[in-house]
Short mmCIF file of C-alpha atoms in Angstrom, two decimals:
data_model
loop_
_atom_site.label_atom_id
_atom_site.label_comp_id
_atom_site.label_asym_id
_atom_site.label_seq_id
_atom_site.Cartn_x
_atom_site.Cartn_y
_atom_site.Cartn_z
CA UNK A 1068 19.20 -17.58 -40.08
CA UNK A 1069 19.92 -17.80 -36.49
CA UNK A 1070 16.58 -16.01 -34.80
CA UNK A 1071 18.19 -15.52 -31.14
CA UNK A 1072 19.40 -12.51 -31.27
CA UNK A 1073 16.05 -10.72 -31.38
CA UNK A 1074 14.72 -12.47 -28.35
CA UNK A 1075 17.74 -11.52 -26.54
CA UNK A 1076 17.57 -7.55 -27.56
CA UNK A 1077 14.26 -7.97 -26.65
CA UNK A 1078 15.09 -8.71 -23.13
CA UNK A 1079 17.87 -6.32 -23.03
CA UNK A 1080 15.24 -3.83 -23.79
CA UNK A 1081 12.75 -5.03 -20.76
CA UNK A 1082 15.38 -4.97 -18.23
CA UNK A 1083 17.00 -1.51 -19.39
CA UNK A 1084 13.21 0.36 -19.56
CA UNK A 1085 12.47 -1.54 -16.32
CA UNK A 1086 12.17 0.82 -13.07
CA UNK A 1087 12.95 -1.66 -10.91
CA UNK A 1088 16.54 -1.91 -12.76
CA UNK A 1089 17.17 1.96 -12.39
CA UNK A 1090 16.04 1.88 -8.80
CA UNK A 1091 18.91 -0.95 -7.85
CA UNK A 1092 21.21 0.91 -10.20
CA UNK A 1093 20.51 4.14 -8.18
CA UNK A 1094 20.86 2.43 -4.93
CA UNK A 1095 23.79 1.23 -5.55
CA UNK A 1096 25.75 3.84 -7.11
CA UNK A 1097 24.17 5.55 -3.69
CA UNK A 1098 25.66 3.04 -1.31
CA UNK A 1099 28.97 3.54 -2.92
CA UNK A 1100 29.47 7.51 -2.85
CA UNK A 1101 28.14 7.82 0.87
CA UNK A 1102 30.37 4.58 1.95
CA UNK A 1103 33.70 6.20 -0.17
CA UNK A 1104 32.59 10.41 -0.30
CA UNK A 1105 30.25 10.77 2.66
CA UNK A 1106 30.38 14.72 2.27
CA UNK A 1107 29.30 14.62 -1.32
CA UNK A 1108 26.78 12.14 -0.49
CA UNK A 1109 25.08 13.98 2.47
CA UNK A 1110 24.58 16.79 -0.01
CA UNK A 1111 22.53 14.19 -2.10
CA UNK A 1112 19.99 15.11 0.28
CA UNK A 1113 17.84 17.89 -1.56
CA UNK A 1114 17.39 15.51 -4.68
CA UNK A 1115 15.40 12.82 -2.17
CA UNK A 1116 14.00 15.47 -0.35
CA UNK A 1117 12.75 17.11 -3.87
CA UNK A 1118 11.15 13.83 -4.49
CA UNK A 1119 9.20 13.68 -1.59
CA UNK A 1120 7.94 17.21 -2.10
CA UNK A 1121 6.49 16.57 -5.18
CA UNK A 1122 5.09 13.18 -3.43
CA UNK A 1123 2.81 15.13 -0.92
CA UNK A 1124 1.34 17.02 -4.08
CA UNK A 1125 -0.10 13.98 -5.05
CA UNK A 1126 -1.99 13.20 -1.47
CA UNK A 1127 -4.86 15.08 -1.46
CA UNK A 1128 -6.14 14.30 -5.48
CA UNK A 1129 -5.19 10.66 -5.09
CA UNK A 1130 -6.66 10.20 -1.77
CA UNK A 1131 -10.02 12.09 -2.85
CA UNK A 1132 -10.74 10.66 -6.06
CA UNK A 1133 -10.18 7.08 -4.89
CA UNK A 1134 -12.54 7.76 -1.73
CA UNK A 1135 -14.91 9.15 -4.12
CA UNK A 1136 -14.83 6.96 -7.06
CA UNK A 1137 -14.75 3.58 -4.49
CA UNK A 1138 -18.02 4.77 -3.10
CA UNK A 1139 -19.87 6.09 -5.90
CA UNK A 1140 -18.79 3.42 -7.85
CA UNK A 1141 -21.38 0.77 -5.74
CA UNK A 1142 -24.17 2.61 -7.08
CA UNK A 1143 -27.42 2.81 -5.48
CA UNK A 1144 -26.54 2.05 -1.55
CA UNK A 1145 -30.45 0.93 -1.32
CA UNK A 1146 -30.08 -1.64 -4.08
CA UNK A 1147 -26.70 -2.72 -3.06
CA UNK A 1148 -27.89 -3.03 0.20
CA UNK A 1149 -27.00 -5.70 2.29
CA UNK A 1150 -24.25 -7.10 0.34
CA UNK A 1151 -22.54 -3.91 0.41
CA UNK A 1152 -22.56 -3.31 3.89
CA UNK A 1153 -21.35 -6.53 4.49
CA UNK A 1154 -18.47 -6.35 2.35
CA UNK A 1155 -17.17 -3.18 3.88
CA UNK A 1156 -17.74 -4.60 7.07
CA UNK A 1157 -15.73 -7.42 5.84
CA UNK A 1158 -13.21 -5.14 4.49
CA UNK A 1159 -12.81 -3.36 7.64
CA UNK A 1160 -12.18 -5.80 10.03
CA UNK A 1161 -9.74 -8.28 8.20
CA UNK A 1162 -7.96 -4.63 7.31
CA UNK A 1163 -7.63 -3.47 10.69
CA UNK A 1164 -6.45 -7.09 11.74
CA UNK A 1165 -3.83 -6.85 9.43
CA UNK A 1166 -2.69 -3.26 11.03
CA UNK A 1167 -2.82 -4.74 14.11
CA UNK A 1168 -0.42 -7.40 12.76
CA UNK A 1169 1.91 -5.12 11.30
CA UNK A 1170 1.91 -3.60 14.75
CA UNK A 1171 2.80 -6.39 16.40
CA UNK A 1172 4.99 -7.79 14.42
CA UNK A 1173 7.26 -4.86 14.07
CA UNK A 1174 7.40 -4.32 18.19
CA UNK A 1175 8.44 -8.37 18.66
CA UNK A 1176 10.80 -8.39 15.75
CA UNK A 1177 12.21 -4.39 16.44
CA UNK A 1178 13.74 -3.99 12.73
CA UNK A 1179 14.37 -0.03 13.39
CA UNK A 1180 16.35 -0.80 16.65
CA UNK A 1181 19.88 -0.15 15.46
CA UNK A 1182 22.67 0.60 17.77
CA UNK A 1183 23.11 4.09 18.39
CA UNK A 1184 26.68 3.93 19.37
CA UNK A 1185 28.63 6.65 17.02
CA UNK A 1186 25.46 7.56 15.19
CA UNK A 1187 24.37 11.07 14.69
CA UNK A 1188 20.74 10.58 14.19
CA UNK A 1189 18.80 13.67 14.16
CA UNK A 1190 16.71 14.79 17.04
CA UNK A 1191 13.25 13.99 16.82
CA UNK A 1192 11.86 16.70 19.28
CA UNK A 1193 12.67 19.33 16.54
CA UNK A 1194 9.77 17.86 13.95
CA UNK A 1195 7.38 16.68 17.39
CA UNK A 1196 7.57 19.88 19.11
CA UNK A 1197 6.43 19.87 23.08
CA UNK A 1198 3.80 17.09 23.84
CA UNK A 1199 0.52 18.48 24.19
CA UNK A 1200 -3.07 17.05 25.39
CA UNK A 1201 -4.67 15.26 22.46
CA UNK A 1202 -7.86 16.42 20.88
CA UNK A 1203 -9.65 14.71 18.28
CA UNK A 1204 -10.98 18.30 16.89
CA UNK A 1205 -7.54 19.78 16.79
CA UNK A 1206 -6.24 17.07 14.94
CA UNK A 1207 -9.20 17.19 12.51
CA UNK A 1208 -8.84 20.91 12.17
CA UNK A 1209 -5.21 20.58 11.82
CA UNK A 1210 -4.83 17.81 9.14
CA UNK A 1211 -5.56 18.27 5.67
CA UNK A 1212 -5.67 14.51 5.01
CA UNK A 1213 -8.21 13.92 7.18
CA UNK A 1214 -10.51 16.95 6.04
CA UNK A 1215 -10.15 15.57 2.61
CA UNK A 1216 -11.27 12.26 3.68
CA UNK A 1217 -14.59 13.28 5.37
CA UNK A 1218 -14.71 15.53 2.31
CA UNK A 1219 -14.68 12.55 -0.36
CA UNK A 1220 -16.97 10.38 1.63
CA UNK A 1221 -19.56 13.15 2.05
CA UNK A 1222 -19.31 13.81 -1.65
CA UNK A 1223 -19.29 9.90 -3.04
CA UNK A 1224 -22.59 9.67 -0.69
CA UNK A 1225 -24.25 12.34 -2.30
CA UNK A 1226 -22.83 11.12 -5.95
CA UNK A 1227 -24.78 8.01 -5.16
CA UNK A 1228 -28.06 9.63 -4.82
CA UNK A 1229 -27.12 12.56 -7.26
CA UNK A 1230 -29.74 12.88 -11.10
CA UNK A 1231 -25.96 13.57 -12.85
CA UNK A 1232 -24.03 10.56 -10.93
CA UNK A 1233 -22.87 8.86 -14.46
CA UNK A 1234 -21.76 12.53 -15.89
CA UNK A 1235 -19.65 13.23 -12.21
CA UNK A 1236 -18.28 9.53 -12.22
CA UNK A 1237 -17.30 9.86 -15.66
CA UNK A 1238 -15.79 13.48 -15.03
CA UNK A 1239 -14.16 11.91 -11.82
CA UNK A 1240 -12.82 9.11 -13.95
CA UNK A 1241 -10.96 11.14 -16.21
CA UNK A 1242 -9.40 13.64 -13.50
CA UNK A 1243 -8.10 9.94 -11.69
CA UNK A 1244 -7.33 8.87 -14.94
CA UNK A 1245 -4.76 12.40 -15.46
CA UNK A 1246 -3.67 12.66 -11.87
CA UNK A 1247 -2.61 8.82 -11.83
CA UNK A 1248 -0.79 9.48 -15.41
CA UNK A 1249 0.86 12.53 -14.00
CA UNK A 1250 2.18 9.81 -10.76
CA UNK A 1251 3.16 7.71 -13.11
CA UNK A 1252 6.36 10.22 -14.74
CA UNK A 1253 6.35 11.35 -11.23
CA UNK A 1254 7.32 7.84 -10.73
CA UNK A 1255 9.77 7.72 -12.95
CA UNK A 1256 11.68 10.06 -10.55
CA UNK A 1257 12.27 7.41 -8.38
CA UNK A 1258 15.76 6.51 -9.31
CA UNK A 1259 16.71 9.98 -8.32
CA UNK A 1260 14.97 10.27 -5.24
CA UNK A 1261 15.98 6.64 -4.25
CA UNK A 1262 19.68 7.67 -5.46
CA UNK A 1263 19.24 10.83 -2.91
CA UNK A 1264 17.73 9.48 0.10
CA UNK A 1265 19.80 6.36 -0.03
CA UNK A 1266 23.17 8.24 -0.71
CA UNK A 1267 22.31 10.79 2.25
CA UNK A 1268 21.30 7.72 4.31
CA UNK A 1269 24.51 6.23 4.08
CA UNK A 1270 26.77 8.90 3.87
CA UNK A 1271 25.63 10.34 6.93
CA UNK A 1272 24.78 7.25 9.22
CA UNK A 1273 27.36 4.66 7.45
CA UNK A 1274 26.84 1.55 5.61
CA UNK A 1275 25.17 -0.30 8.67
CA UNK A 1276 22.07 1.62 8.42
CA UNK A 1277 21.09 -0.67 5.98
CA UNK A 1278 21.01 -3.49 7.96
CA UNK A 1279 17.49 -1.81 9.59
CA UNK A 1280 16.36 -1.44 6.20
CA UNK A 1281 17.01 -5.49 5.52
CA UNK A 1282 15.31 -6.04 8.34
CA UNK A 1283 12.27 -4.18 7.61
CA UNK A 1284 11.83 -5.83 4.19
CA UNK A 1285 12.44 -9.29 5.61
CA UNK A 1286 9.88 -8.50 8.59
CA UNK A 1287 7.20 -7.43 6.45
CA UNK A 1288 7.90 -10.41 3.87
CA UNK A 1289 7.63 -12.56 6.57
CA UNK A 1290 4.61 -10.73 7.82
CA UNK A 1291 2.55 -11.23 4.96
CA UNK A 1292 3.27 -14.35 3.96
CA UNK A 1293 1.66 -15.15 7.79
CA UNK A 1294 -1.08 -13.14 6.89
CA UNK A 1295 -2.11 -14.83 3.35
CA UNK A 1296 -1.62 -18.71 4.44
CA UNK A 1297 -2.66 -18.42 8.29
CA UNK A 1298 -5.03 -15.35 8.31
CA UNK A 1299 -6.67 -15.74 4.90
CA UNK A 1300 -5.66 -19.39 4.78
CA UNK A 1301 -7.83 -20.23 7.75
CA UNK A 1302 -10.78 -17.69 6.41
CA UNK A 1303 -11.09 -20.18 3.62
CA UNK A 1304 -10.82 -23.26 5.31
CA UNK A 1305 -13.66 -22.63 7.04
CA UNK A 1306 -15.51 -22.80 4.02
CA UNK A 1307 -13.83 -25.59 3.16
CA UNK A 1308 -11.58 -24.22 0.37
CA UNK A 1309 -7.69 -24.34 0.24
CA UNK A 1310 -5.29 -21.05 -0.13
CA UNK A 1311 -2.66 -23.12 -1.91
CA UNK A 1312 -5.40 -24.32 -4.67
CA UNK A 1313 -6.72 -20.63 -4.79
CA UNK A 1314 -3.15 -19.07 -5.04
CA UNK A 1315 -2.58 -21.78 -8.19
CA UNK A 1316 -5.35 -21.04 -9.49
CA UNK A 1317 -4.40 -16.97 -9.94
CA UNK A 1318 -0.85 -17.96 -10.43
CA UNK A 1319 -1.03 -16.47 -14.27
CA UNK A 1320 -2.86 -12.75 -12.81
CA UNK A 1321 -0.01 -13.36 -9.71
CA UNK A 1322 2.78 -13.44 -12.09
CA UNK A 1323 1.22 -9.70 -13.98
CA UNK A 1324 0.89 -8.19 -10.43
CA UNK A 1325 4.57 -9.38 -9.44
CA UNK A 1326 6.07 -8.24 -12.52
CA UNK A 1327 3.83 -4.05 -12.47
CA UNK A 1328 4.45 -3.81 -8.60
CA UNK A 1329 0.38 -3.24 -9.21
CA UNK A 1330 -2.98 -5.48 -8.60
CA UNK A 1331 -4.64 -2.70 -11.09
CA UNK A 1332 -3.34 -4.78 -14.19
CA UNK A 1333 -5.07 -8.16 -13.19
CA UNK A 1334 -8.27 -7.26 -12.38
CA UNK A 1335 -10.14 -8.10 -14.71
CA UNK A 1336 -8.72 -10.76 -15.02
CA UNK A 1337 -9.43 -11.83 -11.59
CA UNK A 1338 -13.12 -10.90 -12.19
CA UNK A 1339 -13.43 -13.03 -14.76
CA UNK A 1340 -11.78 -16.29 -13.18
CA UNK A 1341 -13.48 -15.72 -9.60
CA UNK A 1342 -17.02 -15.89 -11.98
CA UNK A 1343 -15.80 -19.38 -13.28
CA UNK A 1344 -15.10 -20.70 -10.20
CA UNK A 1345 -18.67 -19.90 -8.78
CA UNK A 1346 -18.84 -16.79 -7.85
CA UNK A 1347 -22.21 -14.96 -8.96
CA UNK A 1348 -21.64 -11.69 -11.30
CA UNK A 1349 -23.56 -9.52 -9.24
CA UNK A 1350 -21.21 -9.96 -6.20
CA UNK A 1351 -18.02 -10.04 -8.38
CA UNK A 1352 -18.92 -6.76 -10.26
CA UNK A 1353 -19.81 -5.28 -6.60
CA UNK A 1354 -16.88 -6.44 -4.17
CA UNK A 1355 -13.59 -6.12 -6.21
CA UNK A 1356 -13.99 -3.00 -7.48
CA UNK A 1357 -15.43 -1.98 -4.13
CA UNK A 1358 -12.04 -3.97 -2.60
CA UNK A 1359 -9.81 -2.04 -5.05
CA UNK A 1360 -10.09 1.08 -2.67
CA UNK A 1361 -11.12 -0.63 0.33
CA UNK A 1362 -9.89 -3.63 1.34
CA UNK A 1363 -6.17 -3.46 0.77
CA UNK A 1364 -4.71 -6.22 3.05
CA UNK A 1365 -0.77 -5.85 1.99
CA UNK A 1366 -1.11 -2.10 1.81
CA UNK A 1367 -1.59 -1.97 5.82
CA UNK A 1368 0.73 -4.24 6.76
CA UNK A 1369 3.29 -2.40 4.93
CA UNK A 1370 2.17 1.50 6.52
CA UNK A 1371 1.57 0.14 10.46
CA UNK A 1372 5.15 -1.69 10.53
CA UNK A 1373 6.72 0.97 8.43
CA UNK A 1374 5.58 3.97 11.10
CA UNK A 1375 6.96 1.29 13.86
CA UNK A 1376 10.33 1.34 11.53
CA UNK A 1377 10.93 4.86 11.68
CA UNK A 1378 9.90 5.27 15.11
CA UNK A 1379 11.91 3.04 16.35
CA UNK A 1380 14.69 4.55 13.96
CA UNK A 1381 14.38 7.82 15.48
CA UNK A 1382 13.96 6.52 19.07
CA UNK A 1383 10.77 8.07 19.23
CA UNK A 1384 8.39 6.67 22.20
CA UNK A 1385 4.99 5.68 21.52
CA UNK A 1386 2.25 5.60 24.09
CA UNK A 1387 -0.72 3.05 23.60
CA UNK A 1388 -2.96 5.85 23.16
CA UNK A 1389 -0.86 6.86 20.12
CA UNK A 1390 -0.55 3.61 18.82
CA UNK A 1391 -4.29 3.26 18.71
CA UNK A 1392 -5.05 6.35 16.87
CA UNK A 1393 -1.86 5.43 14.41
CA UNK A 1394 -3.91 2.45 13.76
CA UNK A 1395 -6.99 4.28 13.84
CA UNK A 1396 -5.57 7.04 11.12
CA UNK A 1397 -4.05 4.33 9.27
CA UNK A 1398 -7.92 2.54 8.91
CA UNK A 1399 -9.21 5.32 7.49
CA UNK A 1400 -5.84 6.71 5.33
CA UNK A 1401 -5.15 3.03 3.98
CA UNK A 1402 -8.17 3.28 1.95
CA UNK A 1403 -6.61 6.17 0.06
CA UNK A 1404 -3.80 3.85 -1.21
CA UNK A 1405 -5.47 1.96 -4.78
CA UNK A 1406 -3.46 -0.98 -6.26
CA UNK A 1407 -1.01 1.88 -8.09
CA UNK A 1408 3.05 2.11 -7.71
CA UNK A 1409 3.79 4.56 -5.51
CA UNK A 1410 0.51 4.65 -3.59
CA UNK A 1411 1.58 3.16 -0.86
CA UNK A 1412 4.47 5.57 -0.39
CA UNK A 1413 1.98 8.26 -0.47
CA UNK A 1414 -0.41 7.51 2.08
CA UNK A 1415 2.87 7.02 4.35
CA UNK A 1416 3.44 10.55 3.77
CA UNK A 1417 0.57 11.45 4.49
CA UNK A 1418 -0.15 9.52 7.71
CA UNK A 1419 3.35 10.80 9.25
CA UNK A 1420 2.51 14.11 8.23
CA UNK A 1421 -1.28 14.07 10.05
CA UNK A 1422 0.70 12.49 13.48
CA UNK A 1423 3.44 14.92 13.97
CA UNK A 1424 5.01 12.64 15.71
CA UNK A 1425 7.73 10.61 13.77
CA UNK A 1426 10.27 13.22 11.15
CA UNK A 1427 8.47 13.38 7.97
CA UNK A 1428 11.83 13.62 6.76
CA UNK A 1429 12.58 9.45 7.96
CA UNK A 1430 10.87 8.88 4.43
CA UNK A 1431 14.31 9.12 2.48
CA UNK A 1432 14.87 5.67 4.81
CA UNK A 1433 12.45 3.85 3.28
CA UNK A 1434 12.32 5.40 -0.33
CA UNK A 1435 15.36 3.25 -1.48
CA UNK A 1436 13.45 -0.18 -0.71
CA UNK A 1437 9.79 1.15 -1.12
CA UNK A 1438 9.80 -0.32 -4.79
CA UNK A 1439 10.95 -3.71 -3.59
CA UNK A 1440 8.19 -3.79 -1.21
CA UNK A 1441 5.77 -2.81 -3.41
CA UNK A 1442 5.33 -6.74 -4.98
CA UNK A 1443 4.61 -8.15 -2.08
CA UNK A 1444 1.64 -5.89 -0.89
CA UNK A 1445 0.13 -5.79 -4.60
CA UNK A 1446 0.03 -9.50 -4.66
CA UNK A 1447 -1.14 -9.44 -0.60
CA UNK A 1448 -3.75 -6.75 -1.74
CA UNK A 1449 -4.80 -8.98 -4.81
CA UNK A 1450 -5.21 -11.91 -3.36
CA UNK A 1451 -7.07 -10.57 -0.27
CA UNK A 1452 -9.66 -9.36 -2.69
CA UNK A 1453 -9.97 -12.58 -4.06
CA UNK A 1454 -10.90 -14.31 -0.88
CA UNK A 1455 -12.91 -11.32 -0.13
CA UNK A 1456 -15.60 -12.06 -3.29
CA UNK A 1457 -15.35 -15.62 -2.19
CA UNK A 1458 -16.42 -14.90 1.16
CA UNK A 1459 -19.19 -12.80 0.26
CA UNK A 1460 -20.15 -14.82 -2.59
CA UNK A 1461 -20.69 -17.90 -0.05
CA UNK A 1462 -21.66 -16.26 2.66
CA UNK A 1463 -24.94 -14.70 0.67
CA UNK A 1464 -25.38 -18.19 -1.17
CA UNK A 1465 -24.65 -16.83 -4.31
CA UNK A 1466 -21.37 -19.92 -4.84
CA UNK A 1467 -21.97 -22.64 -7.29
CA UNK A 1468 -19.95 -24.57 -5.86
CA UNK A 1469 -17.63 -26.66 -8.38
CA UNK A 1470 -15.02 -28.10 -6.06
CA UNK A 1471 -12.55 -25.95 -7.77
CA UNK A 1472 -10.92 -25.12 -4.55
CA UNK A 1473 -11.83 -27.78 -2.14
CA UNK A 1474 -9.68 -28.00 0.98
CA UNK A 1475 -6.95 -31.05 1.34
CA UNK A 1476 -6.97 -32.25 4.62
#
């Protein structure tokens, strides 16, 4: 009996219950009604718009549960001590490098500049309103986000310290575990909202508003590739280890990130390999869970040069003052974003909503390629947790060093 035909239903099967497959279905039956029935396709509008609705639901849960959860999960901040601190130092600063990155590679490169010649882009002014002196306490007191931020750091503190931490964190656990499950058929939506925003997109703006959107994948591909084998490339050869031997060696968890659009799925894995490599238990079992919610490398690339995309898109001006506290929001707001599909996509959300700067509504842009930029920060994300444990690992002397991943000069 000829046994081929199984395999091949088999893969049928994956690529038909794949939601990447939908997506580019969607997208293109999009492209096609707004380039051949642009009036039926502007009215495609409310389904992306519905989509994004039920989005912002998700911010304030997701954001405060994975604030929470990151923190308490350390456990005792005394016994953790040093090592802790210096991981989130660690965490912060190669983060907000790779904002500032994002940042600057989206002003050189300009993928949102489009010429405006015949296109009816909306206003801006309408969503911004009249510009007004900025105050950090009005923009506390006027952002949800950012209450709910201070909120879940105050509480994961107190967690720490708390007689029923292990009850909470297990309570906590299974309210992330329901409101990530609930994302998840929320997620399943994309085809519709990508079908929506993508069909509207073109049907109102014509098909060469998707050569911005080409150009913002390509930028940030480009972007992070620069990041992993010149930014974390050079961390590690300064200890005398090689990216290229590191990235082989994780090639088998690379491949389950790549094909889940998620770093959640190799994990453990990771855990495991970065222990036989050298890497003490302790420090493993402290910074990649820790880096899960903190240190997500990809993730901030992807928000700074996507609010740079739509601003640009809209024509909307940025002073260096705003820039700073973008980049400043986006520190803080980018540790909301765990290594889940869709994540990403909801931070955005909620950083454009907490500037009221750039149209909330210049979302629907990016929702048609947001899945196919989701890869590449899960696998920047995963491995900048990797080289995170290493550096922590060597840096406290807790490496046994088995040449696994000696540099070649």
């Amino acid at each position: 009996m000829d046994s081929n035909p199984l395999p091949q239903q088999s893969t049928l099967f994956k690529v038909v219950t794949n939601l990447t497959f939908w997506v580019l279905i969607a997208i293109a039956a999009a492209i096609l009604l707004g380039h051949f029935n642009p009036a039926a396709a502007v009215k495609m509008e409310v389904i992306g718009k519905a989509f994004i609705s039920i989005i912002k639901v998700f911010i304030a849960p997701i954001i405060f549960l994975t604030i929470v959860l990151g923190i308490s999960g350390m456990g005792d901040l005394k016994k953790v001590g040093r090592i802790g601190i210096k991981s989130l130092l660690y965490f912060e600063i190669v983060t907000t490098f790779a904002l500032a990155i994002g940042v600057t590679v989206a002003y050189v490169l300009e993928p949102g500049k489009i010429d405006r010649t015949g296109l009816n882009m909306q206003d801006s002014s309408k969503y911004t309103g009249q510009a007004q002196s900025f105050s950090w306490l009005k923009f506390f007191m006027d952002n949800l986000t950012l209450q709910v931020l201070v909120a879940a750091i105050l509480v994961g503190i107190i967690l720490n310290y708390s007689k029923k931490r292990e009850e909470s964190v297990s309570f906590l656990y299974k309210c992330s575990g329901w409101v990530f499950k609930a994302l998840k058929w929320v997620m399943y939506l994309a085809p519709l909202g990508a079908f929506g925003g993508m069909a509207y997109t073109v049907g109102k703006f014509g098909l060469h508003t998707l050569l911005p959107l080409g150009k913002l994948m390509l930028c940030i591909y480009i972007t992070m590739a620069l990041f992993i084998f010149v930014i974390l490339g050079g961390i590690l050869r300064y200890y005398k280890m090689s990216i290229f031997s590191f990235i082989k060696y994780i090639r088998a968890e690379l491949l389950i990130v790549l094909g889940t659009s998620s770093s959640e799925a190799a994990l453990p894995n990771l855990m495991e390999k970065l222990e036989n490599m050298g890497c003490s238990k302790p420090v493993v079992g402290l910074v990649v869970p820790t880096g899960y919610s903190f240190n997500l490398d990809g993730t901030s690339i992807y928000l700074s040069m996507s609010v740079i995309f739509l601003a640009q898109l809209y024509d909307v001006h940025l002073s260096f003052a705003e820039i700073l506290t973008i980049i400043g929001l986006l520190m803080i707001t980018s540790k909301g974003a765990a290594g889940v599909t869709g994540s990403g996509f909801i931070v955005l959300a909620s950083t454009l909503t907490a500037i009221h700067k750039i149209p909330v509504e210049g979302l629907a842009f990016l929702l048609g390629v947001d899945k196919f930029m989701s890869e590449a920060r899960a696998l920047t994300n995963f491995i900048g947790n990797g080289v995170a444990t290493i550096v922590i690992s060597k840096s406290e002397k807790e490496f046994t060093d088995i040449n696994a991943l000696r540099a070649e000069d």
